[in-house]
């Protein structure tokens, strides 16, 4: 597909145009709409982000449980600094799929943006514990991202021991990640 070629070359506007033409020919193909939205997100302008949001809402209205579309919509709303829209999109993801780790992670990101650290821990803490014990499937989410999000929430609450413990667990999953080492060091200051 031409859009994929442009995407590999990071020619985002051309990729968006190609995906748009393909989506017009196959209007029921929600994955094409998500690809179009992804290209628009990478274009990065406000009008492109707004169009990406509208395209993602179309995909979600056809398939409420489309996790990638839901997660991308949350990110679009966050990029547009629409906290209410981002939270609504994350909560809609969870309403459609209550066990969605991606929905919980997206909601935790929105709550972190608002500095609602207790909300982050309440939303994502049980997921991290389930990932640690093997009782929860990651559903493709890098567990390090979840650990880091909860660790930063504990840091925000000045519960430094808990934050350091989670950063150490995350470093155990990604020992070469210097960013985690830096975040842990900042917590220890």
PDB file of C-alpha atoms in Angstrom, residues 16-173:
ATOM      1  CA  UNK A  16      -2.160  10.753   5.202  1.00  0.00           C
ATOM      2  CA  UNK A  17      -3.281  11.602   1.663  1.00  0.00           C
ATOM      3  CA  UNK A  18      -2.756   8.004   0.507  1.00  0.00           C
ATOM      4  CA  UNK A  19      -4.588   6.550   3.516  1.00  0.00           C
ATOM      5  CA  UNK A  20      -7.379   9.073   3.043  1.00  0.00           C
ATOM      6  CA  UNK A  21      -7.911   7.929  -0.561  1.00  0.00           C
ATOM      7  CA  UNK A  22      -7.846   4.281   0.527  1.00  0.00           C
ATOM      8  CA  UNK A  23     -10.288   4.944   3.386  1.00  0.00           C
ATOM      9  CA  UNK A  24     -12.689   6.656   0.984  1.00  0.00           C
ATOM     10  CA  UNK A  25     -12.649   3.533  -1.189  1.00  0.00           C
ATOM     11  CA  UNK A  26     -13.109   1.254   1.856  1.00  0.00           C
ATOM     12  CA  UNK A  27     -15.167   3.287   4.351  1.00  0.00           C
ATOM     13  CA  UNK A  28     -15.879   0.281   6.603  1.00  0.00           C
ATOM     14  CA  UNK A  29     -12.196  -0.497   7.147  1.00  0.00           C
ATOM     15  CA  UNK A  30     -11.551   0.909  10.626  1.00  0.00           C
ATOM     16  CA  UNK A  31      -7.876  -0.053  10.570  1.00  0.00           C
ATOM     17  CA  UNK A  32      -7.371   2.179   7.526  1.00  0.00           C
ATOM     18  CA  UNK A  33      -8.953   5.038   9.452  1.00  0.00           C
ATOM     19  CA  UNK A  34      -6.560   4.397  12.326  1.00  0.00           C
ATOM     20  CA  UNK A  35      -3.624   4.430   9.899  1.00  0.00           C
ATOM     21  CA  UNK A  36      -4.898   7.702   8.456  1.00  0.00           C
ATOM     22  CA  UNK A  37      -5.189   9.148  11.952  1.00  0.00           C
ATOM     23  CA  UNK A  38      -1.680   7.950  12.835  1.00  0.00           C
ATOM     24  CA  UNK A  39      -0.250   9.717   9.787  1.00  0.00           C
ATOM     25  CA  UNK A  40      -2.191  12.878  10.659  1.00  0.00           C
ATOM     26  CA  UNK A  41      -0.883  12.747  14.233  1.00  0.00           C
ATOM     27  CA  UNK A  42       2.635  12.623  12.857  1.00  0.00           C
ATOM     28  CA  UNK A  43       1.944  15.613  10.618  1.00  0.00           C
ATOM     29  CA  UNK A  44       1.562  17.333  13.961  1.00  0.00           C
ATOM     30  CA  UNK A  45      -0.295  20.520  13.091  1.00  0.00           C
ATOM     31  CA  UNK A  46      -3.404  21.513  15.020  1.00  0.00           C
ATOM     32  CA  UNK A  47      -5.692  21.008  11.991  1.00  0.00           C
ATOM     33  CA  UNK A  48      -4.137  17.584  11.349  1.00  0.00           C
ATOM     34  CA  UNK A  49      -4.613  16.613  15.008  1.00  0.00           C
ATOM     35  CA  UNK A  50      -8.226  17.790  14.915  1.00  0.00           C
ATOM     36  CA  UNK A  51      -8.854  15.755  11.791  1.00  0.00           C
ATOM     37  CA  UNK A  52      -7.119  12.751  13.381  1.00  0.00           C
ATOM     38  CA  UNK A  53      -9.467  13.076  16.352  1.00  0.00           C
ATOM     39  CA  UNK A  54     -12.539  13.155  14.105  1.00  0.00           C
ATOM     40  CA  UNK A  55     -11.256  10.146  12.137  1.00  0.00           C
ATOM     41  CA  UNK A  56     -10.587   8.191  15.335  1.00  0.00           C
ATOM     42  CA  UNK A  57     -14.061   9.004  16.666  1.00  0.00           C
ATOM     43  CA  UNK A  58     -15.488   7.556  13.430  1.00  0.00           C
ATOM     44  CA  UNK A  59     -13.483   4.361  13.904  1.00  0.00           C
ATOM     45  CA  UNK A  60     -14.547   4.092  17.543  1.00  0.00           C
ATOM     46  CA  UNK A  61     -18.216   4.651  16.710  1.00  0.00           C
ATOM     47  CA  UNK A  62     -17.995   1.638  14.400  1.00  0.00           C
ATOM     48  CA  UNK A  63     -16.010  -0.460  16.911  1.00  0.00           C
ATOM     49  CA  UNK A  64     -16.120   0.781  20.521  1.00  0.00           C
ATOM     50  CA  UNK A  65     -13.535  -1.775  21.630  1.00  0.00           C
ATOM     51  CA  UNK A  66     -10.868  -0.730  19.090  1.00  0.00           C
ATOM     52  CA  UNK A  67      -8.070  -0.240  21.657  1.00  0.00           C
ATOM     53  CA  UNK A  68      -5.572   1.419  19.330  1.00  0.00           C
ATOM     54  CA  UNK A  69      -8.130   3.953  18.107  1.00  0.00           C
ATOM     55  CA  UNK A  70      -9.186   4.719  21.676  1.00  0.00           C
ATOM     56  CA  UNK A  71      -5.628   5.111  22.919  1.00  0.00           C
ATOM     57  CA  UNK A  72      -4.673   7.346  19.990  1.00  0.00           C
ATOM     58  CA  UNK A  73      -7.753   9.500  20.575  1.00  0.00           C
ATOM     59  CA  UNK A  74      -6.650  10.051  24.171  1.00  0.00           C
ATOM     60  CA  UNK A  75      -3.201  11.093  22.931  1.00  0.00           C
ATOM     61  CA  UNK A  76      -4.710  13.452  20.347  1.00  0.00           C
ATOM     62  CA  UNK A  77      -6.875  15.109  22.994  1.00  0.00           C
ATOM     63  CA  UNK A  78      -3.841  15.436  25.285  1.00  0.00           C
ATOM     64  CA  UNK A  79      -1.845  17.002  22.427  1.00  0.00           C
ATOM     65  CA  UNK A  80      -4.676  19.470  21.844  1.00  0.00           C
ATOM     66  CA  UNK A  81      -4.638  20.242  25.589  1.00  0.00           C
ATOM     67  CA  UNK A  82      -8.221  19.060  25.927  1.00  0.00           C
ATOM     68  CA  UNK A  83      -8.071  17.396  29.343  1.00  0.00           C
ATOM     69  CA  UNK A  84     -11.824  16.799  29.521  1.00  0.00           C
ATOM     70  CA  UNK A  85     -11.858  15.216  26.063  1.00  0.00           C
ATOM     71  CA  UNK A  86      -8.846  13.044  26.895  1.00  0.00           C
ATOM     72  CA  UNK A  87     -10.420  11.819  30.131  1.00  0.00           C
ATOM     73  CA  UNK A  88     -13.753  11.156  28.403  1.00  0.00           C
ATOM     74  CA  UNK A  89     -11.985   9.149  25.680  1.00  0.00           C
ATOM     75  CA  UNK A  90     -10.046   7.110  28.274  1.00  0.00           C
ATOM     76  CA  UNK A  91     -13.184   6.430  30.320  1.00  0.00           C
ATOM     77  CA  UNK A  92     -15.051   5.445  27.151  1.00  0.00           C
ATOM     78  CA  UNK A  93     -12.244   2.955  26.419  1.00  0.00           C
ATOM     79  CA  UNK A  94     -12.721   1.445  29.863  1.00  0.00           C
ATOM     80  CA  UNK A  95     -16.507   1.376  29.514  1.00  0.00           C
ATOM     81  CA  UNK A  96     -16.144  -0.562  26.248  1.00  0.00           C
ATOM     82  CA  UNK A  97     -13.438  -2.892  27.634  1.00  0.00           C
ATOM     83  CA  UNK A  98     -13.187  -2.737  31.447  1.00  0.00           C
ATOM     84  CA  UNK A  99     -10.147  -5.044  31.496  1.00  0.00           C
ATOM     85  CA  UNK A 100      -8.220  -3.002  28.929  1.00  0.00           C
ATOM     86  CA  UNK A 101      -4.750  -2.274  30.228  1.00  0.00           C
ATOM     87  CA  UNK A 102      -4.403   0.306  27.461  1.00  0.00           C
ATOM     88  CA  UNK A 103      -7.547   2.059  28.721  1.00  0.00           C
ATOM     89  CA  UNK A 104      -6.210   2.095  32.274  1.00  0.00           C
ATOM     90  CA  UNK A 105      -2.813   3.313  31.100  1.00  0.00           C
ATOM     91  CA  UNK A 106      -4.430   6.076  29.021  1.00  0.00           C
ATOM     92  CA  UNK A 107      -6.579   7.171  31.969  1.00  0.00           C
ATOM     93  CA  UNK A 108      -3.515   7.152  34.240  1.00  0.00           C
ATOM     94  CA  UNK A 109      -1.706   9.441  31.780  1.00  0.00           C
ATOM     95  CA  UNK A 110      -4.630  11.864  31.801  1.00  0.00           C
ATOM     96  CA  UNK A 111      -4.803  11.791  35.589  1.00  0.00           C
ATOM     97  CA  UNK A 112      -1.037  12.374  35.790  1.00  0.00           C
ATOM     98  CA  UNK A 113      -1.431  15.409  33.511  1.00  0.00           C
ATOM     99  CA  UNK A 114      -3.822  16.779  36.140  1.00  0.00           C
ATOM    100  CA  UNK A 115      -1.442  15.802  38.958  1.00  0.00           C
ATOM    101  CA  UNK A 116      -4.092  13.447  40.342  1.00  0.00           C
ATOM    102  CA  UNK A 117      -1.442  11.054  41.615  1.00  0.00           C
ATOM    103  CA  UNK A 118      -3.797   9.080  43.851  1.00  0.00           C
ATOM    104  CA  UNK A 119      -5.991   8.507  40.808  1.00  0.00           C
ATOM    105  CA  UNK A 120      -2.973   7.250  38.844  1.00  0.00           C
ATOM    106  CA  UNK A 121      -2.088   4.803  41.613  1.00  0.00           C
ATOM    107  CA  UNK A 122      -5.684   3.662  42.023  1.00  0.00           C
ATOM    108  CA  UNK A 123      -6.060   3.119  38.278  1.00  0.00           C
ATOM    109  CA  UNK A 124      -2.691   1.632  37.359  1.00  0.00           C
ATOM    110  CA  UNK A 125      -1.360   0.298  40.665  1.00  0.00           C
ATOM    111  CA  UNK A 126      -3.415  -2.932  40.483  1.00  0.00           C
ATOM    112  CA  UNK A 127      -2.234  -3.428  36.889  1.00  0.00           C
ATOM    113  CA  UNK A 128       1.414  -3.098  37.942  1.00  0.00           C
ATOM    114  CA  UNK A 129       0.864  -5.575  40.764  1.00  0.00           C
ATOM    115  CA  UNK A 130      -0.831  -7.980  38.346  1.00  0.00           C
ATOM    116  CA  UNK A 131       2.032  -7.621  35.865  1.00  0.00           C
ATOM    117  CA  UNK A 132       4.563  -8.223  38.649  1.00  0.00           C
ATOM    118  CA  UNK A 133       2.826 -11.412  39.811  1.00  0.00           C
ATOM    119  CA  UNK A 134       2.000 -12.623  36.310  1.00  0.00           C
ATOM    120  CA  UNK A 135      -1.759 -12.497  36.956  1.00  0.00           C
ATOM    121  CA  UNK A 136      -2.341  -9.837  34.304  1.00  0.00           C
ATOM    122  CA  UNK A 137      -1.505 -10.040  30.601  1.00  0.00           C
ATOM    123  CA  UNK A 138       0.272  -6.913  29.370  1.00  0.00           C
ATOM    124  CA  UNK A 139      -1.896  -6.796  26.208  1.00  0.00           C
ATOM    125  CA  UNK A 140       1.155  -5.492  24.357  1.00  0.00           C
ATOM    126  CA  UNK A 141       1.863  -2.630  26.758  1.00  0.00           C
ATOM    127  CA  UNK A 142       5.511  -2.451  27.782  1.00  0.00           C
ATOM    128  CA  UNK A 143       5.293  -3.134  31.543  1.00  0.00           C
ATOM    129  CA  UNK A 144       8.122  -0.668  32.158  1.00  0.00           C
ATOM    130  CA  UNK A 145       5.804   2.149  31.058  1.00  0.00           C
ATOM    131  CA  UNK A 146       3.208   1.144  33.646  1.00  0.00           C
ATOM    132  CA  UNK A 147       5.792   0.800  36.432  1.00  0.00           C
ATOM    133  CA  UNK A 148       7.262   4.193  35.544  1.00  0.00           C
ATOM    134  CA  UNK A 149       3.856   5.895  35.539  1.00  0.00           C
ATOM    135  CA  UNK A 150       3.012   4.584  39.023  1.00  0.00           C
ATOM    136  CA  UNK A 151       6.518   5.336  40.327  1.00  0.00           C
ATOM    137  CA  UNK A 152       6.214   8.930  39.165  1.00  0.00           C
ATOM    138  CA  UNK A 153       2.825   9.184  40.891  1.00  0.00           C
ATOM    139  CA  UNK A 154       4.384   8.035  44.167  1.00  0.00           C
ATOM    140  CA  UNK A 155       7.147  10.584  43.608  1.00  0.00           C
ATOM    141  CA  UNK A 156       4.486  13.262  43.124  1.00  0.00           C
ATOM    142  CA  UNK A 157       2.977  12.256  46.479  1.00  0.00           C
ATOM    143  CA  UNK A 158       6.457  12.416  48.048  1.00  0.00           C
ATOM    144  CA  UNK A 159       6.336   8.694  48.844  1.00  0.00           C
ATOM    145  CA  UNK A 160       9.900   8.295  47.705  1.00  0.00           C
ATOM    146  CA  UNK A 161      10.535   4.786  49.065  1.00  0.00           C
ATOM    147  CA  UNK A 162       7.665   3.389  47.027  1.00  0.00           C
ATOM    148  CA  UNK A 163       8.761   5.341  43.952  1.00  0.00           C
ATOM    149  CA  UNK A 164      12.338   4.048  44.220  1.00  0.00           C
ATOM    150  CA  UNK A 165      11.099   0.474  44.702  1.00  0.00           C
ATOM    151  CA  UNK A 166       9.040   0.677  41.511  1.00  0.00           C
ATOM    152  CA  UNK A 167      11.869   2.307  39.559  1.00  0.00           C
ATOM    153  CA  UNK A 168      14.154  -0.532  40.673  1.00  0.00           C
ATOM    154  CA  UNK A 169      11.592  -3.125  39.561  1.00  0.00           C
ATOM    155  CA  UNK A 170      11.270  -1.330  36.220  1.00  0.00           C
ATOM    156  CA  UNK A 171      15.058  -1.274  35.822  1.00  0.00           C
ATOM    157  CA  UNK A 172      15.031  -5.028  36.453  1.00  0.00           C
ATOM    158  CA  UNK A 173      12.783  -5.342  33.387  1.00  0.00           C
TER     159      UNK A 173
END
